[in-house]
Short mmCIF file of C-alpha atoms in Angstrom, two decimals:
data_model
loop_
_atom_site.label_atom_id
_atom_site.label_comp_id
_atom_site.label_asym_id
_atom_site.label_seq_id
_atom_site.Cartn_x
_atom_site.Cartn_y
_atom_site.Cartn_z
CA MET A 1 98.09 112.67 164.08
CA LYS A 2 100.48 112.13 161.19
CA LEU A 3 103.16 114.71 160.41
CA ILE A 4 103.26 115.90 156.79
CA LEU A 5 106.00 114.91 154.37
CA GLY A 6 107.15 111.94 156.43
CA THR A 7 110.92 111.74 156.41
CA VAL A 8 111.15 114.95 154.39
CA LEU A 9 110.52 116.95 157.56
CA VAL A 10 112.91 114.95 159.74
CA ALA A 11 115.55 117.44 160.82
CA PHE A 12 119.15 116.75 161.67
CA ALA A 13 121.78 118.61 163.62
CA LEU A 14 125.57 118.74 163.40
CA ALA A 15 127.36 120.20 166.42
CA GLU A 16 125.83 123.66 166.91
CA VAL A 17 124.43 123.95 163.37
CA HIS A 18 120.85 122.82 162.83
CA ARG A 19 119.26 122.22 159.43
CA ILE A 20 115.48 122.11 159.57
CA PRO A 21 113.27 121.43 156.52
CA ILE A 22 110.56 124.00 155.85
CA GLY A 23 107.12 122.87 154.70
CA HIS A 24 104.86 124.68 152.26
CA ARG A 25 101.17 124.51 151.51
CA PRO A 26 99.10 126.99 149.47
CA SER A 27 97.83 129.93 151.49
CA LEU A 28 94.18 130.04 152.41
CA LYS A 29 93.51 132.58 149.66
CA GLN A 30 95.27 130.36 147.08
CA GLN A 31 93.30 127.37 148.30
CA TYR A 32 90.00 129.19 147.85
CA LEU A 33 91.09 130.53 144.45
CA THR A 34 91.80 127.00 143.21
CA GLU A 35 88.44 125.83 144.54
CA GLY A 36 86.57 128.77 142.98
CA ARG A 37 85.47 130.13 146.34
CA LEU A 38 87.80 133.14 146.72
CA PRO A 39 85.22 135.85 145.81
CA GLU A 40 82.79 134.49 148.40
CA TYR A 41 85.52 134.35 151.04
CA LEU A 42 86.72 137.90 150.30
CA ALA A 43 83.17 139.27 150.41
CA ARG A 44 82.61 137.60 153.75
CA LYS A 45 85.90 138.95 155.08
CA GLU A 46 85.12 142.50 153.91
CA ALA A 47 81.71 142.34 155.55
CA ARG A 48 83.30 141.26 158.82
CA LEU A 49 85.89 144.06 158.64
CA ALA A 50 83.12 146.60 158.03
CA LYS A 51 81.53 145.57 161.31
CA SER A 52 84.76 145.61 163.34
CA ALA A 53 86.91 148.74 163.52
CA LYS A 54 89.48 146.78 165.54
CA LEU A 55 90.01 144.18 162.81
CA ALA A 56 89.90 146.73 160.00
CA SER A 57 92.63 148.80 161.64
CA ALA A 58 94.90 145.83 162.28
CA GLY A 59 98.42 147.08 161.60
CA GLN A 60 100.69 144.52 163.21
CA PRO A 61 101.52 141.91 162.09
CA ILE A 62 101.97 143.31 158.60
CA LEU A 63 100.90 140.06 156.89
CA ASP A 64 97.50 138.51 157.41
CA PHE A 65 97.09 134.88 158.46
CA ASP A 66 95.28 133.92 155.25
CA ASP A 67 98.31 134.93 153.13
CA MET A 68 100.79 132.65 154.90
CA ALA A 69 102.19 129.52 153.31
CA TYR A 70 105.45 128.31 154.95
CA PHE A 71 105.55 126.31 158.16
CA ASN A 72 107.53 124.16 160.60
CA PHE A 73 106.72 121.71 163.34
CA ILE A 74 107.69 122.77 166.86
CA ASP A 75 107.49 121.29 170.34
CA LEU A 76 106.66 122.96 173.64
CA GLY A 77 106.94 121.59 177.17
CA THR A 78 108.44 118.60 178.96
CA PRO A 79 107.53 116.09 177.66
CA ARG A 80 107.18 117.64 174.22
CA GLN A 81 103.81 118.67 172.79
CA THR A 82 103.90 119.13 169.00
CA PHE A 83 102.41 121.97 166.93
CA MET A 84 102.40 123.03 163.29
CA VAL A 85 103.12 126.76 163.00
CA PHE A 86 103.69 129.34 160.30
CA ILE A 87 107.23 130.76 160.30
CA ASP A 88 107.14 134.51 159.91
CA SER A 89 110.17 136.82 159.85
CA GLY A 90 107.68 139.71 159.70
CA SER A 91 106.59 139.16 163.32
CA SER A 92 108.34 138.13 166.53
CA THR A 93 105.86 136.39 168.83
CA LEU A 94 105.51 132.63 169.33
CA TRP A 95 101.97 131.57 170.11
CA VAL A 96 99.88 128.38 170.08
CA PRO A 97 96.31 127.59 171.19
CA ASP A 98 95.89 126.70 174.85
CA ALA A 99 93.91 123.70 176.11
CA THR A 100 91.35 126.16 177.49
CA CYS A 101 90.94 127.93 174.12
CA GLY A 102 87.30 128.52 173.31
CA GLY A 103 86.25 126.98 176.59
CA GLY A 104 88.06 123.70 175.98
CA GLY A 105 86.24 120.57 174.91
CA GLN A 106 86.89 117.60 172.69
CA PRO A 107 88.84 118.19 169.44
CA THR A 108 86.88 118.36 166.19
CA CYS A 109 88.06 117.95 162.66
CA GLY A 110 87.86 121.59 161.61
CA LEU A 111 86.94 123.04 158.23
CA TYR A 112 90.27 122.31 156.57
CA CYS A 113 90.20 118.61 157.36
CA LYS A 114 86.61 118.32 156.17
CA GLN A 115 87.18 120.07 152.87
CA THR A 116 90.69 119.21 151.69
CA SER A 117 91.68 116.26 149.51
CA HIS A 118 91.95 112.82 151.09
CA ASP A 119 95.77 112.75 150.77
CA ASN A 120 96.17 116.20 152.32
CA CYS A 121 93.78 115.25 155.09
CA LEU A 122 95.81 112.17 155.99
CA SER A 123 98.94 114.33 156.16
CA PHE A 124 97.54 117.05 158.43
CA CYS A 125 94.57 115.58 160.27
CA ARG A 126 93.42 112.69 162.41
CA PRO A 127 92.39 109.69 160.23
CA GLU A 128 88.80 109.76 161.46
CA CYS A 129 88.43 113.29 160.08
CA CYS A 130 89.21 112.33 156.52
CA THR A 131 85.82 110.94 155.55
CA GLN A 132 83.71 113.75 157.02
CA LYS A 133 82.23 116.53 154.89
CA ALA A 134 81.46 120.14 155.77
CA ASN A 135 77.88 121.36 155.42
CA SER A 136 79.05 124.80 154.27
CA PRO A 137 82.37 126.02 152.85
CA PHE A 138 82.39 128.84 155.41
CA GLN A 139 80.71 127.08 158.28
CA LEU A 140 81.49 128.82 161.58
CA ALA A 141 82.80 126.53 164.28
CA ASN A 142 84.86 126.89 167.43
CA PRO A 143 88.27 127.15 165.72
CA CYS A 144 90.13 126.12 168.88
CA LEU A 145 88.66 122.64 168.72
CA SER A 146 90.23 122.02 165.31
CA LYS A 147 93.77 122.74 166.61
CA ARG A 148 96.45 121.00 168.58
CA THR A 149 96.37 122.71 171.97
CA PHE A 150 98.95 123.17 174.73
CA ASN A 151 98.20 121.58 178.09
CA SER A 152 100.36 123.30 180.70
CA THR A 153 99.46 120.77 183.39
CA LEU A 154 101.37 118.09 181.45
CA SER A 155 104.66 120.04 181.37
CA SER A 156 107.18 119.95 184.23
CA THR A 157 109.03 123.01 182.85
CA TYR A 158 106.06 125.36 182.42
CA LYS A 159 105.90 128.75 184.18
CA SER A 160 103.16 131.34 183.87
CA LEU A 161 104.25 134.96 183.43
CA GLY A 162 100.98 136.32 184.77
CA GLN A 163 100.57 138.60 181.75
CA SER A 164 98.10 138.74 178.86
CA PHE A 165 98.58 139.33 175.12
CA ASP A 166 96.40 140.40 172.22
CA ILE A 167 97.36 140.24 168.50
CA VAL A 168 94.91 141.49 165.89
CA TYR A 169 94.95 140.07 162.35
CA GLN A 170 92.34 140.99 159.77
CA THR A 171 91.56 137.27 159.79
CA GLY A 172 90.64 137.59 163.45
CA GLU A 173 91.90 138.32 166.95
CA VAL A 174 94.27 136.12 168.96
CA LYS A 175 94.49 136.71 172.69
CA GLY A 176 95.41 134.85 175.84
CA ASN A 177 98.17 134.60 178.42
CA LEU A 178 101.97 134.60 178.39
CA ALA A 179 104.20 131.89 179.83
CA THR A 180 107.62 130.26 179.45
CA ASP A 181 108.55 126.68 178.69
CA THR A 182 111.08 124.62 176.75
CA PHE A 183 110.84 125.19 172.99
CA CYS A 184 112.22 122.72 170.43
CA LEU A 185 112.07 122.23 166.69
CA THR A 186 110.44 118.85 166.12
CA ASN A 187 112.72 115.88 165.36
CA SER A 188 115.81 117.91 166.23
CA THR A 189 118.12 118.61 169.16
CA PHE A 190 117.52 122.35 168.86
CA CYS A 191 115.87 123.21 172.18
CA VAL A 192 115.64 126.56 173.98
CA THR A 193 114.82 126.64 177.68
CA GLY A 194 112.63 129.28 179.30
CA GLN A 195 111.16 130.45 175.99
CA GLY A 196 108.39 133.02 176.27
CA PHE A 197 105.23 132.31 174.26
CA GLY A 198 101.54 133.07 174.07
CA GLN A 199 98.85 130.59 175.15
CA ALA A 200 95.89 131.63 173.02
CA THR A 201 92.57 131.26 174.81
CA THR A 202 90.65 132.93 171.96
CA ILE A 203 91.27 132.83 168.19
CA GLY A 204 89.17 134.18 165.32
CA SER A 205 86.67 131.87 163.61
CA ASP A 206 88.47 131.88 160.24
CA PHE A 207 91.50 130.18 161.77
CA ALA A 208 89.46 126.98 161.58
CA ALA A 209 89.93 126.95 157.80
CA GLN A 210 93.66 126.24 158.07
CA PRO A 211 95.45 123.30 159.68
CA MET A 212 98.23 125.43 161.21
CA ASP A 213 98.01 125.84 164.94
CA GLY A 214 99.92 129.06 165.57
CA MET A 215 102.87 131.27 164.74
CA LEU A 216 106.65 131.27 165.13
CA GLY A 217 107.95 134.83 164.80
CA LEU A 218 111.53 135.31 163.57
CA GLY A 219 111.73 139.09 163.86
CA TRP A 220 113.49 141.26 166.46
CA PRO A 221 112.52 141.34 170.17
CA SER A 222 111.19 144.91 170.00
CA LEU A 223 108.44 143.66 167.66
CA ALA A 224 107.30 140.89 170.01
CA VAL A 225 104.44 141.09 172.47
CA ASN A 226 105.81 142.53 175.75
CA ASN A 227 109.29 142.46 174.12
CA LEU A 228 109.61 138.71 174.67
CA ASN A 229 112.90 137.43 173.32
CA PRO A 230 112.15 135.33 170.19
CA PRO A 231 113.55 131.77 170.02
CA MET A 232 116.49 132.57 167.71
CA PHE A 233 117.76 135.31 170.00
CA ASN A 234 117.35 133.08 173.06
CA ALA A 235 119.19 130.28 171.28
CA TRP A 236 122.19 132.54 170.65
CA ASN A 237 122.14 133.77 174.25
CA GLN A 238 122.10 130.15 175.43
CA LYS A 239 125.09 129.33 173.17
CA LEU A 240 123.13 126.88 171.03
CA MET A 241 124.41 128.29 167.71
CA ASP A 242 127.88 128.26 166.10
CA LYS A 243 127.31 131.70 164.59
CA PRO A 244 124.71 134.37 165.45
CA VAL A 245 122.86 133.81 162.18
CA PHE A 246 120.02 131.82 160.69
CA THR A 247 119.53 131.31 156.96
CA VAL A 248 116.29 130.78 155.07
CA ALA A 249 116.42 129.05 151.67
CA LEU A 250 113.10 128.58 149.87
CA GLN A 251 112.35 126.34 146.91
CA GLY A 252 110.07 126.69 143.92
CA VAL A 253 106.53 125.58 144.73
CA GLY A 254 103.26 124.89 142.98
CA PRO A 255 99.61 124.56 143.97
CA GLN A 256 100.26 121.40 146.02
CA ILE A 257 101.80 120.76 149.44
CA THR A 258 105.56 120.43 149.08
CA GLN A 259 108.85 120.71 150.84
CA GLY A 260 109.35 124.45 150.94
CA GLY A 261 113.05 124.84 151.69
CA GLN A 262 115.47 124.76 154.60
CA LEU A 263 116.04 126.74 157.80
CA THR A 264 119.72 126.65 158.81
CA ILE A 265 120.35 127.79 162.38
CA GLY A 266 123.83 128.83 163.46
CA ASP A 267 125.49 129.03 160.04
CA TYR A 268 125.13 129.86 156.36
CA ASP A 269 123.47 127.37 154.01
CA SER A 270 126.25 126.19 151.72
CA THR A 271 124.02 123.55 150.10
CA ASN A 272 121.18 125.72 148.80
CA CYS A 273 122.88 129.13 148.63
CA ALA A 274 125.93 130.56 146.88
CA SER A 275 128.99 131.30 149.01
CA THR A 276 128.99 135.04 148.25
CA ILE A 277 126.83 137.03 150.66
CA ASP A 278 125.90 140.66 150.03
CA TRP A 279 125.38 142.30 153.41
CA VAL A 280 122.81 145.08 153.74
CA PRO A 281 122.60 147.24 156.88
CA LEU A 282 119.26 147.21 158.66
CA THR A 283 117.39 150.47 159.06
CA SER A 284 115.31 149.15 161.96
CA GLN A 285 115.70 146.38 164.53
CA THR A 286 112.03 145.43 164.37
CA PHE A 287 111.40 143.69 161.06
CA TRP A 288 114.36 142.57 158.96
CA GLN A 289 114.14 145.97 157.33
CA PHE A 290 116.46 147.78 154.92
CA LYS A 291 116.48 150.38 152.19
CA LEU A 292 115.39 149.48 148.64
CA ASP A 293 116.72 152.05 146.16
CA GLY A 294 114.78 151.31 142.98
CA VAL A 295 112.95 148.88 140.71
CA LYS A 296 112.89 148.34 136.95
CA SER A 297 111.52 145.94 134.38
CA GLY A 298 111.42 146.43 130.64
CA SER A 299 110.50 150.07 129.95
CA TYR A 300 109.33 150.70 133.51
CA SER A 301 111.51 152.07 136.32
CA ALA A 302 111.03 153.87 139.62
CA ALA A 303 113.58 155.20 142.11
CA PRO A 304 112.20 157.76 144.55
CA ASN A 305 114.47 160.15 146.42
CA GLY A 306 115.50 158.34 149.57
CA GLY A 307 114.28 155.01 148.23
CA TRP A 308 111.71 152.84 150.04
CA GLN A 309 111.78 150.88 153.27
CA ALA A 310 111.54 147.13 152.62
CA ILE A 311 111.43 144.00 154.74
CA SER A 312 112.12 140.33 154.12
CA ASP A 313 109.14 138.15 155.11
CA THR A 314 109.26 134.36 154.96
CA ALA A 315 105.65 133.50 155.67
CA SER A 316 103.83 135.07 152.78
CA THR A 317 103.04 133.96 149.27
CA PHE A 318 103.70 137.13 147.25
CA ILE A 319 105.63 140.42 147.22
CA GLY A 320 104.01 143.56 148.56
CA ALA A 321 104.81 146.92 146.90
CA PRO A 322 103.25 150.38 146.40
CA GLN A 323 100.19 150.39 144.16
CA ALA A 324 101.79 152.69 141.57
CA VAL A 325 104.77 150.34 141.25
CA ILE A 326 102.56 147.28 140.80
CA ASP A 327 100.53 149.07 138.14
CA GLY A 328 103.73 149.89 136.23
CA LEU A 329 105.16 146.38 136.55
CA ALA A 330 101.85 144.71 135.63
CA LYS A 331 101.67 146.70 132.41
CA VAL A 332 105.21 145.71 131.41
CA VAL A 333 104.87 141.99 132.17
CA GLY A 334 101.32 141.67 130.82
CA ALA A 335 99.46 141.06 134.07
CA ARG A 336 95.86 142.20 134.58
CA TYR A 337 93.88 142.91 137.73
CA ASP A 338 90.63 141.08 138.44
CA ASP A 339 88.49 143.00 140.91
CA LEU A 340 86.31 139.98 141.70
CA PHE A 341 89.32 137.98 142.90
CA LYS A 342 91.30 141.00 144.16
CA SER A 343 94.33 139.52 142.39
CA TYR A 344 96.58 140.02 139.38
CA PHE A 345 96.62 137.29 136.73
CA ILE A 346 99.15 136.59 133.99
CA ASP A 347 99.53 134.16 131.08
CA CYS A 348 101.20 131.03 132.44
CA ASP A 349 103.42 130.89 129.34
CA ALA A 350 104.24 134.59 129.28
CA GLU A 351 107.80 135.43 128.25
CA ALA A 352 107.94 138.20 130.81
CA PRO A 353 111.11 140.15 131.65
CA ALA A 354 112.91 139.94 134.97
CA ILE A 355 112.00 142.47 137.64
CA THR A 356 115.19 144.05 138.98
CA LEU A 357 115.55 145.58 142.43
CA THR A 358 118.43 147.83 143.46
CA ILE A 359 119.52 147.27 147.05
CA ASN A 360 122.63 148.81 148.58
CA GLY A 361 123.96 149.63 145.11
CA LYS A 362 123.58 146.09 143.70
CA LEU A 363 121.05 144.62 141.28
CA TYR A 364 118.83 141.65 142.14
CA ASN A 365 116.65 139.95 139.52
CA ILE A 366 113.31 138.29 140.20
CA THR A 367 112.71 136.01 137.22
CA ALA A 368 109.32 135.12 135.78
CA LYS A 369 109.48 131.56 137.10
CA ASN A 370 109.35 133.01 140.61
CA TYR A 371 106.71 135.69 140.10
CA VAL A 372 104.35 133.73 137.80
CA ILE A 373 102.61 131.40 140.25
CA ALA A 374 100.45 128.44 139.22
CA ALA A 375 97.00 128.68 140.80
CA GLY A 376 95.22 125.78 139.12
CA PRO A 377 94.88 124.28 135.62
CA GLY A 378 95.81 126.98 133.09
CA LEU A 379 95.61 129.73 135.73
CA CYS A 380 98.56 131.78 136.98
CA GLN A 381 98.90 134.74 139.31
CA PHE A 382 101.28 137.69 139.17
CA ALA A 383 102.95 137.38 142.57
CA PHE A 384 102.59 140.99 143.71
CA PHE A 385 99.99 142.75 145.83
CA PRO A 386 99.52 146.41 146.86
CA LEU A 387 101.01 147.32 150.23
CA SER A 388 100.26 150.55 152.06
CA GLY A 389 103.43 151.53 153.92
CA GLY A 390 104.85 154.63 155.48
CA GLY A 391 105.84 155.67 158.98
CA PHE A 392 106.69 152.60 161.08
CA TYR A 393 105.66 150.20 158.33
CA PRO A 394 107.66 149.43 155.19
CA SER A 395 106.52 150.13 151.64
CA TRP A 396 107.82 146.80 150.31
CA MET A 397 107.49 143.28 151.64
CA LEU A 398 109.93 140.96 149.89
CA GLY A 399 108.25 137.61 150.24
CA PRO A 400 109.10 134.15 148.85
CA PRO A 401 109.27 135.08 145.13
CA PHE A 402 112.33 137.14 146.11
CA ILE A 403 113.66 134.73 148.76
CA ARG A 404 113.51 131.85 146.27
CA GLU A 405 115.96 133.86 144.17
CA TYR A 406 118.13 135.04 147.08
CA CYS A 407 118.56 133.17 150.36
CA GLY A 408 118.09 135.36 153.41
CA VAL A 409 120.86 135.40 156.03
CA HIS A 410 119.70 136.97 159.29
CA ASP A 411 122.51 138.30 161.50
CA LEU A 412 121.38 138.58 165.12
CA GLN A 413 124.40 140.58 166.30
CA SER A 414 125.54 142.92 163.53
CA SER A 415 122.15 144.41 162.57
CA ARG A 416 122.43 143.33 158.94
CA TYR A 417 120.65 141.13 156.41
CA GLY A 418 122.54 138.99 153.89
CA LEU A 419 121.54 138.11 150.33
CA ALA A 420 123.03 134.99 148.72
CA LYS A 421 121.97 133.72 145.31
CA SER A 422 119.94 130.53 145.47
CA VAL A 423 121.85 127.77 143.68
CA GLN A 424 118.52 126.46 142.31
CA THR A 425 117.75 129.55 140.25
CA GLY A 426 121.00 130.24 138.42
CA SER A 427 123.03 133.44 138.56
CA HIS A 428 122.08 137.03 137.92
#
């Protein structure tokens, strides 16, 4: 199977600093929007949620699988077995499908490979899949058979933990068994031994519609299944990093598959990010969570007593915020809500004002070029969605529209999150 982006996703390492390219492809919802099938997909999803109280009440992870857009290639085992996984700083568990997932069997092409363009198919899928057509856009199949799966019998470093796991997304349930093995980032020397991960023996049917195999969580250990230490924390413990930090720099993207940015492990990213880092203390060692004091844009502003709790989340497409805030911002920037698509739309050529967040006493601008997102010919989305927070969960999720403006520096030791202006977006 060919790896996407060719040499673009070939990583390199220098001493104990590792620079890993991040890939991007439109989220499943964006894909269906472009193809005109989003209303049908959302109706089907709502019907499924109505029948399953467990899926409807899914609270962790905070972001659903069909919203995710940024990914990396990873390897597990000795010798290495390669997987394509979403990278998500809003969760902490590493999981991939197991060879026994769905009862095992011969791999199939999956819905994504049958429906995507020929070029995309050749990048993500086996060549023989790229001439086949799906009978139905939402055909139910065994999703495990469309994924790369982990075969523990082929790895000399594999150890079972004798424990089970269960993660519930609204997209579907993922459950299986826990184990340890050697974890590496593909085409790099970054390898962590004895890494805990989930071997999924069951995944929800809608996972078949995406080519990604699993998930790489970048959050804190307390958020992981059974408190498994995530790879970044294990890497620091194993002295694989110059500094106890990793930096995420994201690039501007469109409706096509692109290089999405860079993950720098063990140092700051001096190539894509400004040298000045504003450090913000974390309010919780679960998500990368901190206090957001206020928001303003044009004539609209909001700053509640005590502020809001916010997190940085790499995997998503948009920014999550309270409904009242989104309503106020949408009015100012000229966005409108479409109930059929459950999305906000905005004129692609709108001269909309910046949206300014106040964090730790400093102002951070999100410019229109990062919150007006192309979704097809002449169609653009307002990159915000309503998020119901409170209690353990944050009220804001600062996804890629914010991270494209400000690189995220994650400090594993000092319980802080750093903001550094992206050099690609100018200064604020």
